[in-house]
Short mmCIF file of C-alpha atoms and ligand atoms in Angstrom, two decimals:
data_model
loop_
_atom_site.label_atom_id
_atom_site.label_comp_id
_atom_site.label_asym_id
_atom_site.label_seq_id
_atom_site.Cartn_x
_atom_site.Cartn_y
_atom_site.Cartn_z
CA UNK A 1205 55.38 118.92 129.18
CA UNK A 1206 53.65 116.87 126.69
CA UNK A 1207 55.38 115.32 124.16
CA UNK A 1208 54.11 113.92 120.79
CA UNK A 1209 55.64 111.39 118.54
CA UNK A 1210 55.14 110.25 115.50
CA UNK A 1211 54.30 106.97 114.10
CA UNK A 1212 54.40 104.81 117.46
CA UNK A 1213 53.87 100.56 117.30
CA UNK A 1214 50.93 100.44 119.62
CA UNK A 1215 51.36 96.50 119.39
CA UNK A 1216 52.64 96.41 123.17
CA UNK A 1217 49.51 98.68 124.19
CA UNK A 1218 46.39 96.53 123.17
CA UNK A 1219 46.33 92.81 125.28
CA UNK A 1220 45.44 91.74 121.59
CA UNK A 1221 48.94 92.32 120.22
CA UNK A 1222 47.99 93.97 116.61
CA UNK A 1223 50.62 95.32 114.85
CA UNK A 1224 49.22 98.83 114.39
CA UNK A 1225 50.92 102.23 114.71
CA UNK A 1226 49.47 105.49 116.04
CA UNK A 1227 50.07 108.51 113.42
CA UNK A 1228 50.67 110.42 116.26
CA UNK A 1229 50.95 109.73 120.03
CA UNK A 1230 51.11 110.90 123.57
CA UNK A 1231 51.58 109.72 127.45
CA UNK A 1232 48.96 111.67 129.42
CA UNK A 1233 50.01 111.68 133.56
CA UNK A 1234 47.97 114.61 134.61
CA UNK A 1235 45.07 116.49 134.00
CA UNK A 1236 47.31 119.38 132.39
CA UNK A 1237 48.66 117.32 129.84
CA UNK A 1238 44.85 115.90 128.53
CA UNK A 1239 44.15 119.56 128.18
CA UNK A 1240 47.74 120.70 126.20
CA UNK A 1241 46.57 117.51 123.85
CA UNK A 1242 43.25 118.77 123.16
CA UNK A 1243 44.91 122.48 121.89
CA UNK A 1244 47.30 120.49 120.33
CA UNK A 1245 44.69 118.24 118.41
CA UNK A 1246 42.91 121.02 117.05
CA UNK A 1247 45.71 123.29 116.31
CA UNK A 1248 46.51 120.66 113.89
CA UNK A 1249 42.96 119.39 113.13
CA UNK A 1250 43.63 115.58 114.67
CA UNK A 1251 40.94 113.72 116.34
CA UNK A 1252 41.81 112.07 119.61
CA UNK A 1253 41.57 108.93 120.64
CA UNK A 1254 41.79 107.84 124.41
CA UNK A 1255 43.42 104.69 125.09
CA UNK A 1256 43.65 102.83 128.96
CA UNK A 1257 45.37 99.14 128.92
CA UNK A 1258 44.00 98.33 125.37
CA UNK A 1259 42.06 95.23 126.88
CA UNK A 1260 39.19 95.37 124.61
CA UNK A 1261 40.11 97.20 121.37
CA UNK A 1262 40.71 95.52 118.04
CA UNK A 1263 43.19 98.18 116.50
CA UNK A 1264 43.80 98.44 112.50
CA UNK A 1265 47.00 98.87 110.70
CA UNK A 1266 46.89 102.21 111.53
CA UNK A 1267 45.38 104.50 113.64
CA UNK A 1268 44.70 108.60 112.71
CA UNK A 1269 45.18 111.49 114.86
CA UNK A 1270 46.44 111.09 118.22
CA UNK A 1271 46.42 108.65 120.25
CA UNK A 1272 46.59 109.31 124.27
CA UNK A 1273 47.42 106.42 126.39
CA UNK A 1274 46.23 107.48 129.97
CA UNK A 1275 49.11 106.64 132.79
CA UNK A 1276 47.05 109.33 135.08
CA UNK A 1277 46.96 107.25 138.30
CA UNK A 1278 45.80 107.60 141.77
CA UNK A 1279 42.93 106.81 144.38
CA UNK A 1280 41.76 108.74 147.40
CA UNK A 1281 38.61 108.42 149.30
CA UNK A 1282 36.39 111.32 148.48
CA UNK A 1283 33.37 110.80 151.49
CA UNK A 1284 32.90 108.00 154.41
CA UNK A 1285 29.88 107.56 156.66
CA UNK A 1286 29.20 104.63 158.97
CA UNK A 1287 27.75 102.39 156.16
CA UNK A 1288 29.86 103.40 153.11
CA UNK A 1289 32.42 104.46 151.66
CA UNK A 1290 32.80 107.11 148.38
CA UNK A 1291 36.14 105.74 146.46
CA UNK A 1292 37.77 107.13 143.30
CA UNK A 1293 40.36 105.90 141.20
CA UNK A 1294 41.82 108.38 138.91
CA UNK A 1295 40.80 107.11 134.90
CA UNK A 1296 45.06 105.46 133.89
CA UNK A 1297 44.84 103.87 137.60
CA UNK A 1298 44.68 100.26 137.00
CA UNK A 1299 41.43 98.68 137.64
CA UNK A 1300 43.24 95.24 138.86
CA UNK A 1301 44.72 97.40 141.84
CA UNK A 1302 41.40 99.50 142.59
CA UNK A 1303 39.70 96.33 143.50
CA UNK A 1304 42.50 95.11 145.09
CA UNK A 1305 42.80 98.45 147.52
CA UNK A 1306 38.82 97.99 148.21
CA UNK A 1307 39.25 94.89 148.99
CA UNK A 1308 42.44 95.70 151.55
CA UNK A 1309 40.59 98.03 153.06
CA UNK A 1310 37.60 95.45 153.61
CA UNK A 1311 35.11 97.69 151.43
CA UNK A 1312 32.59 95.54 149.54
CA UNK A 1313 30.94 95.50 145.99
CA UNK A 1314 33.40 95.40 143.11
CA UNK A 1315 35.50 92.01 144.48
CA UNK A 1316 33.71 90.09 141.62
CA UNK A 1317 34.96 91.97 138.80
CA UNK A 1318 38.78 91.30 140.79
CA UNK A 1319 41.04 90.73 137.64
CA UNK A 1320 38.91 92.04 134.93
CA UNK A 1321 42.51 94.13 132.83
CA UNK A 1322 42.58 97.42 131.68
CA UNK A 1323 42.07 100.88 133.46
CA UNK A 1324 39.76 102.39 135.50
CA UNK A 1325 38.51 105.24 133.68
CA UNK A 1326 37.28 102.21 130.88
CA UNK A 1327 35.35 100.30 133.67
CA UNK A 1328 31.71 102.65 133.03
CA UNK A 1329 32.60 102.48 129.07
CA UNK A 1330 30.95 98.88 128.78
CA UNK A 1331 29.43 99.08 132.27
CA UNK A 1332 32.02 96.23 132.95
CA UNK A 1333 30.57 93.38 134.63
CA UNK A 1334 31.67 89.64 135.62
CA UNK A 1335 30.03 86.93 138.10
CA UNK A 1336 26.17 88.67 138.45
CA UNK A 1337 27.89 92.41 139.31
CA UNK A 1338 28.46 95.39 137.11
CA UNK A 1339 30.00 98.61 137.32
CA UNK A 1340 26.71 100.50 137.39
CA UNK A 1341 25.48 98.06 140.83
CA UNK A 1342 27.79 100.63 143.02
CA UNK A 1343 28.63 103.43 140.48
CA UNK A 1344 27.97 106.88 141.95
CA UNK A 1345 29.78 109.17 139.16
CA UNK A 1346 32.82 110.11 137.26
CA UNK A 1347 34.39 113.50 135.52
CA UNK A 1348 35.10 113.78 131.99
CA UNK A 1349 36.89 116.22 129.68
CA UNK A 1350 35.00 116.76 126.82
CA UNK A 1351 37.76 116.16 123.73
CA UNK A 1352 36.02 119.99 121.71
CA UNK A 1353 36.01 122.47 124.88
CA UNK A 1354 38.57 120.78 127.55
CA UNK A 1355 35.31 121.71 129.71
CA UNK A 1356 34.59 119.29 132.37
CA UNK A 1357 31.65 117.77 133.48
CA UNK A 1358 30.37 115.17 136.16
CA UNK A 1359 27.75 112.47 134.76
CA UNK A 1360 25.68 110.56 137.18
CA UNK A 1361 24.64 107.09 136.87
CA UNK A 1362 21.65 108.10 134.73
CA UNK A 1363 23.79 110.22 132.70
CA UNK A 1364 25.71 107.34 131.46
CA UNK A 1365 22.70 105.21 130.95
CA UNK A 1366 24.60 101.90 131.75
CA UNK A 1367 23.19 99.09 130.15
CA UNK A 1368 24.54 95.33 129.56
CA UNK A 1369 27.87 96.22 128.21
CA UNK A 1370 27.58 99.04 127.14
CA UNK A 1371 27.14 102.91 128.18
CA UNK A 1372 26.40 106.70 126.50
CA UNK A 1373 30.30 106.28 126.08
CA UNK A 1374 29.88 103.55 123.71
CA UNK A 1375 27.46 105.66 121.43
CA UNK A 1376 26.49 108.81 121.14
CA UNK A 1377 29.17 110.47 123.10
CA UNK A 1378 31.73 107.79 121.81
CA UNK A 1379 34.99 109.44 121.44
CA UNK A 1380 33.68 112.83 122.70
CA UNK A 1381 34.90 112.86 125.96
CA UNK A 1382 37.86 111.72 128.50
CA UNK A 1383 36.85 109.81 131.17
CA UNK A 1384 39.04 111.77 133.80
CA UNK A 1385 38.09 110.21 137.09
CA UNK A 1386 35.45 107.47 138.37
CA UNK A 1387 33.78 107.24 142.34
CA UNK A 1388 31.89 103.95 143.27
CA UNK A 1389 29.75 103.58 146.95
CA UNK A 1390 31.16 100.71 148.21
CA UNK A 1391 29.60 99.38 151.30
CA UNK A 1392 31.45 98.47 154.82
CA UNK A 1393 28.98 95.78 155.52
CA UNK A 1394 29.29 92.27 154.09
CA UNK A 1395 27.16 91.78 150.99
CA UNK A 1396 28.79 89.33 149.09
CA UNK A 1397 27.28 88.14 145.88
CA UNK A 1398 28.03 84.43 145.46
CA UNK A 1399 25.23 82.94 143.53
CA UNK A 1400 26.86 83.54 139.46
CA UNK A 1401 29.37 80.70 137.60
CA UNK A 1402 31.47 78.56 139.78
CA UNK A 1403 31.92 80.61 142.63
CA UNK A 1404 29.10 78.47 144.77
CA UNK A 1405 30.98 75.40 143.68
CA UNK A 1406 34.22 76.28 144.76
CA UNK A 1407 33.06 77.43 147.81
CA UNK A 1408 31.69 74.00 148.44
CA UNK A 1409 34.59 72.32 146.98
CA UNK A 1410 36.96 74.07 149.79
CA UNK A 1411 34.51 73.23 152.60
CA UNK A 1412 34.27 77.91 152.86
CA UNK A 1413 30.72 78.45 154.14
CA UNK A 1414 31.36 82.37 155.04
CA UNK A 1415 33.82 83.65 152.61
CA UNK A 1416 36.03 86.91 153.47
CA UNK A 1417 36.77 89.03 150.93
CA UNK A 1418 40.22 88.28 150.14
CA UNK A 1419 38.89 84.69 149.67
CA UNK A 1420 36.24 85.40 147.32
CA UNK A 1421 39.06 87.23 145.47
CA UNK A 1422 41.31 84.06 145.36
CA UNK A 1423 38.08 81.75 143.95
CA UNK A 1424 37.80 84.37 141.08
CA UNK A 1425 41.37 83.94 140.22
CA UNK A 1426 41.39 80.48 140.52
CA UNK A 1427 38.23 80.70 138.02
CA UNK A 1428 39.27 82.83 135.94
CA UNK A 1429 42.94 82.12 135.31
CA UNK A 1430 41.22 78.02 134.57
CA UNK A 1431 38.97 79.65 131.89
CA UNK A 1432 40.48 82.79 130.29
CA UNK A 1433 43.90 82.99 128.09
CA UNK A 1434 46.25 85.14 130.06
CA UNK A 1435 46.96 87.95 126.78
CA UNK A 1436 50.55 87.74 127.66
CA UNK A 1437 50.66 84.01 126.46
CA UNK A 1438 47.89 83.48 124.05
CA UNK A 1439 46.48 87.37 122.96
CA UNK A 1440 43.03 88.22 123.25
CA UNK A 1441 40.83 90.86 124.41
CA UNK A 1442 38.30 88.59 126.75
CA UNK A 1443 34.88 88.26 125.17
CA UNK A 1444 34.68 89.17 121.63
CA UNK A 1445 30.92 89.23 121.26
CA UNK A 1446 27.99 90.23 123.91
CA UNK A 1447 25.58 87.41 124.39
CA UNK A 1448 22.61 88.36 122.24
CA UNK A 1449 19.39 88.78 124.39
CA UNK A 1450 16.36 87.67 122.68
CA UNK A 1451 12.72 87.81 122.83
CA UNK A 1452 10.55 84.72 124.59
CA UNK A 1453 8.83 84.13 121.62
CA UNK A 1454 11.83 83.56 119.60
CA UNK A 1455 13.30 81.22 122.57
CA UNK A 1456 10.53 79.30 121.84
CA UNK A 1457 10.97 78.60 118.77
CA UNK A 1458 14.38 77.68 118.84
CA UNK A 1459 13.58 75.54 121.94
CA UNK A 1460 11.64 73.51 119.95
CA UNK A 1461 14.44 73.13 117.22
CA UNK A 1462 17.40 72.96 119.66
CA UNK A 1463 16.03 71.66 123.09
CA UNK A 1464 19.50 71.76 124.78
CA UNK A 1465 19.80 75.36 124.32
CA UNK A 1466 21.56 77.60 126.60
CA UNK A 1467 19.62 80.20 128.22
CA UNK A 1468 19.58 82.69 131.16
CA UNK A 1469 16.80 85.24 132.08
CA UNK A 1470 17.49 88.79 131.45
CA UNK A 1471 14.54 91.05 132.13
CA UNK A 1472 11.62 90.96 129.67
CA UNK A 1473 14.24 89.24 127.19
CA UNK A 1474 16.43 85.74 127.11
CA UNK A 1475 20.24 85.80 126.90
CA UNK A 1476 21.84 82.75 124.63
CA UNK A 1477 25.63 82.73 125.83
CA UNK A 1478 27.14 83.52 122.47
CA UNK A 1479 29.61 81.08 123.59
CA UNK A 1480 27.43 78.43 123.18
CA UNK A 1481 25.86 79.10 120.06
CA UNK A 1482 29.60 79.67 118.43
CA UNK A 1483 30.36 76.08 120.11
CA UNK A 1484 27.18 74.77 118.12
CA UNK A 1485 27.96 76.33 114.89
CA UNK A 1486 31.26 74.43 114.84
CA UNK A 1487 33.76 77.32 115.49
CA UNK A 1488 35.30 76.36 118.79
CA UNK A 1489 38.90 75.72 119.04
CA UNK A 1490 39.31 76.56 115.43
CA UNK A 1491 41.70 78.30 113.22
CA UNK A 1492 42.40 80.09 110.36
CA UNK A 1493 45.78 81.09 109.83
CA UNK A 1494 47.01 82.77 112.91
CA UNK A 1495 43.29 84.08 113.97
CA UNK A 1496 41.69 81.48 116.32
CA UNK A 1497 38.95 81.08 118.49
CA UNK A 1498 40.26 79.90 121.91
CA UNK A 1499 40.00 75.83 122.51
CA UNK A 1500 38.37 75.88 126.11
CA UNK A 1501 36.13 78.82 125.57
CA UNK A 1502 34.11 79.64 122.08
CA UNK A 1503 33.30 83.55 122.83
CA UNK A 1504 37.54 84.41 123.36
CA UNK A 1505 39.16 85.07 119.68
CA UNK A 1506 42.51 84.83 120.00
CA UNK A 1507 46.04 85.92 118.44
CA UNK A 1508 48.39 82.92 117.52
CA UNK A 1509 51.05 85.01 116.47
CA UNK A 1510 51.02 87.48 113.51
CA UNK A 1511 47.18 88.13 113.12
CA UNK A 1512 45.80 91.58 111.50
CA UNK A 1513 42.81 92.81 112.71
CA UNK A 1514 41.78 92.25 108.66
CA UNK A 1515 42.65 88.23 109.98
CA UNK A 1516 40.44 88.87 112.90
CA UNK A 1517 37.66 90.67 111.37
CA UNK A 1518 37.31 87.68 108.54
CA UNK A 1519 36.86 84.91 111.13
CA UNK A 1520 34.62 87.04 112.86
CA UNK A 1521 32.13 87.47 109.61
CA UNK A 1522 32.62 83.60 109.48
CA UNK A 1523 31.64 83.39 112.72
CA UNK A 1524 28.83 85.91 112.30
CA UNK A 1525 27.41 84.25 109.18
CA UNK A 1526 27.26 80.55 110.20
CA UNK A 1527 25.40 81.32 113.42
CA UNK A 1528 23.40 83.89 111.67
CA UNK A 1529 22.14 80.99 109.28
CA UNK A 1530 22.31 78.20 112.34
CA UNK A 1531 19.79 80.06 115.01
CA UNK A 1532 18.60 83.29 113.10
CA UNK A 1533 20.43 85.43 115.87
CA UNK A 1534 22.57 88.03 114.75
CA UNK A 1535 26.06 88.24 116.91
CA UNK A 1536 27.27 91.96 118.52
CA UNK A 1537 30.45 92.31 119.16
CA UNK A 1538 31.78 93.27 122.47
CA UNK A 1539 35.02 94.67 121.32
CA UNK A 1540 36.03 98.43 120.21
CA UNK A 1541 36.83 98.19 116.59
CA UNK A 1542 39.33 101.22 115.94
CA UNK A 1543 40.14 100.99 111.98
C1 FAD B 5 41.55 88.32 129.44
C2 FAD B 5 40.47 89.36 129.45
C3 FAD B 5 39.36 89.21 130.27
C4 FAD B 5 38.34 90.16 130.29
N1 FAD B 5 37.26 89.97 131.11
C5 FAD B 5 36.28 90.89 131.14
C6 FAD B 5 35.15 90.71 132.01
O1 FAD B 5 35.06 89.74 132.77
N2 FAD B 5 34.17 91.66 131.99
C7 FAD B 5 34.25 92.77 131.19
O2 FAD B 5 33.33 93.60 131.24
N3 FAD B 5 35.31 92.98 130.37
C8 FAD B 5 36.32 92.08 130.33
N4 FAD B 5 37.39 92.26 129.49
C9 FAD B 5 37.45 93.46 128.63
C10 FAD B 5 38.30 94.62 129.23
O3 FAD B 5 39.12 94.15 130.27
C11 FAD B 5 37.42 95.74 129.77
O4 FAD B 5 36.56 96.23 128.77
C12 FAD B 5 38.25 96.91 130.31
O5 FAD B 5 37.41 97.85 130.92
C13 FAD B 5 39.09 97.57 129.22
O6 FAD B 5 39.91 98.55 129.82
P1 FAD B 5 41.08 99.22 129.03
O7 FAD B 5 41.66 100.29 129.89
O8 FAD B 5 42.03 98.19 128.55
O9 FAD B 5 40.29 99.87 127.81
P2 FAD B 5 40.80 100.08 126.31
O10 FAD B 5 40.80 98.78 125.60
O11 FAD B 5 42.08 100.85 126.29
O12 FAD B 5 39.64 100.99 125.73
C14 FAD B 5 38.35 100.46 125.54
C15 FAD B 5 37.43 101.59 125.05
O13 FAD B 5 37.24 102.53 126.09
C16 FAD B 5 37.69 103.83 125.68
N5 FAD B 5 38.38 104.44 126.82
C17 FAD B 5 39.36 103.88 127.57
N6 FAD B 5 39.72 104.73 128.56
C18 FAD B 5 38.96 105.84 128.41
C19 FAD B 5 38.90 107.08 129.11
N7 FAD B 5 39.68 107.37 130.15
N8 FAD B 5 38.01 108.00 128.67
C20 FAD B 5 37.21 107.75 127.60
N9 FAD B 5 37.23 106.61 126.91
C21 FAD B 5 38.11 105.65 127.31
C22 FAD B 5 38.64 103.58 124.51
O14 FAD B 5 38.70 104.72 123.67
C23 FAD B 5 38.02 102.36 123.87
O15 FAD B 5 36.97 102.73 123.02
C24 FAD B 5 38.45 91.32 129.46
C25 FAD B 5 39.58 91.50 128.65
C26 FAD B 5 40.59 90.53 128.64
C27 FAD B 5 41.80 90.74 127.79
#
């Protein structure tokens, strides 16, 4: 049976650690209880609000209507043929252990988003991606509950028109739907993707010239855990901004005004790590009471202690402003902001 309560500190829920309680709140384990929340919600005319490990939302003071944190968990294998392999995670499974499992069971395609927290069901949300892979690279579908009818209905890779960081779930069906259940094609043969960040270098460094898959997943934890606060010590919710992607005529004038700029090829467009132009405009390893932006990487805000997301959202206009009047690029953030 469901149960709701009232007025629930949802600071140990989000990897930021913002004070913030839920008006109302629920545990959701099965697909029954989703659907007794949704009768509930508009017997009493609540909106819903779906929440997996909290890794990327910046929560206000408090949140209306009710909030369901998803603990539905499981994986299962839903087709196999010689090449590949169909796998689902159900959406509260956590996304850490999904990887892990594919990579037990020597399946290939998601190793280089090992680590990235949170749930599965959030993974097609911002398309997640890490290391030159995204979600959307092996994604085959997923079922969602639409939050009105408690209908269901499978969405294809199209459907969710994945794009850098982002996904249908991120706009217009934002908040509509719960993401119930996700199935990626993973492949059986080796196709390792080793060509993004450090991962060449390490390779090198530890003399590896064909990597398994359990040691590409040990280079991205040794990369990761030497670049990103773990939340539990210093909280944060990863990147707080998407690097902007520009056009080549703008590069090219700020090329000629900042020849050491950053840059990476992204289609028809540029991508300026964010990171770097947040270094340039002065912001990196600062702080302003207890909102910060972490020391060893500029694109990571981080929680020293007793930060509001009012804290958070005031260094992030600073932010926004100086590198708005620095390059004449306008910063996106990454994050969900739930106020
Ligand atoms: C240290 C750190 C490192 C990170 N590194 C990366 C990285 O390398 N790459 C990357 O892409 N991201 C990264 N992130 C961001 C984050 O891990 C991902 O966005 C992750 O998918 C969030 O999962 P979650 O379950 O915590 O989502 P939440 O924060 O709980 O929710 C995020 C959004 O998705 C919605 N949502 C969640 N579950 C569902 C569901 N079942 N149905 C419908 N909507 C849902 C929520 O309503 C919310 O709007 C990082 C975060 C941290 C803290």
């Amino acid at each position: 049976m469901l149960a709701i309560e009232h007025n629930v500190d949802l600071q140990r829920y989000n990897t930021f650690k913002m004070a913030s309680k839920a008006e109302f709140f629920a545990v959701v384990r099965e697909k029954e209880d989703v659907l007794a929340a949704i009768k509930w919600a508009k017997e009493h005319a609540q909106p819903i609000f779906v929440l997996g490990g909290g890794a990327n939302v910046l929560l206000g003071k408090k949140i209306k209507g009710l909030v369901l944190k998803n603990e539905i968990k499981g994986t299962g294998v839903l087709a196999e043929d010689k090449d590949s392999v169909l796998f689902s995670g159900l959406s509260g499974e956590s996304w850490i252990r999904f990887v892990h499992l594919a990579v037990e069971a020597g399946w290939y395609g998601i190793e280089n988003l090992f680590l990235i927290p949170g749930t599965v069901g959030a993974s097609p949300v911002q398309n997640i991606g890490a290391y030159g892979v995204e979600l959307k690279d092996c994604f085959d579908h997923l079922v969602a509950i639409n939050l009105e009818t408690g209908k269901e209905k499978t969405f294809s890779a199209k459907d969710c028109r994945f794009a850098y960081r982002d996904s249908i779930f991120k706009n217009k069906l934002r908040g509509k739907y719960f993401i119930y259940s996700v199935a990626l094609r993973l492949k059986k043969k080796a196709e390792l993707k080793l060509g993004y960040g450090d991962i060449g270098k390490c390779l090198l460094e530890k003399g590896i010239k064909k990597p398994n898959l359990k040691q590409v997943i040990a280079i991205i934890q040794e990369i990761r855990n030497s670049k990103l606060p773990i939340p539990a010590v210093l909280p944060n919710v990863g990147s707080f901004y998407k690097n902007p992607e520009i056009g080549k005529k703008e590069f090219a004038r700020l090329l000629k005004e900042f020849p050491d700029i950053r840059s990476f090829p992204a289609g028809k467009k540029i991508k300026i790590p964010a990171a770097w132009l947040i270094d340039q405009a002065g912001f990196k390893g600062k702080r302003f009471g207890d909102a910060g932006v972490y020391e060893k990487q500029a694109l990571i805000l981080v929680n020293h202690g007793q930060a509001t997301a009012r804290d958070i959202l005031a260094l992030d206009a600073k932010i926004k402003k100086a590198v708005l009047k620095k390059f004449g690029i306008k910063l996106e953030e990454e994050v969900n902001i739930i106020l």
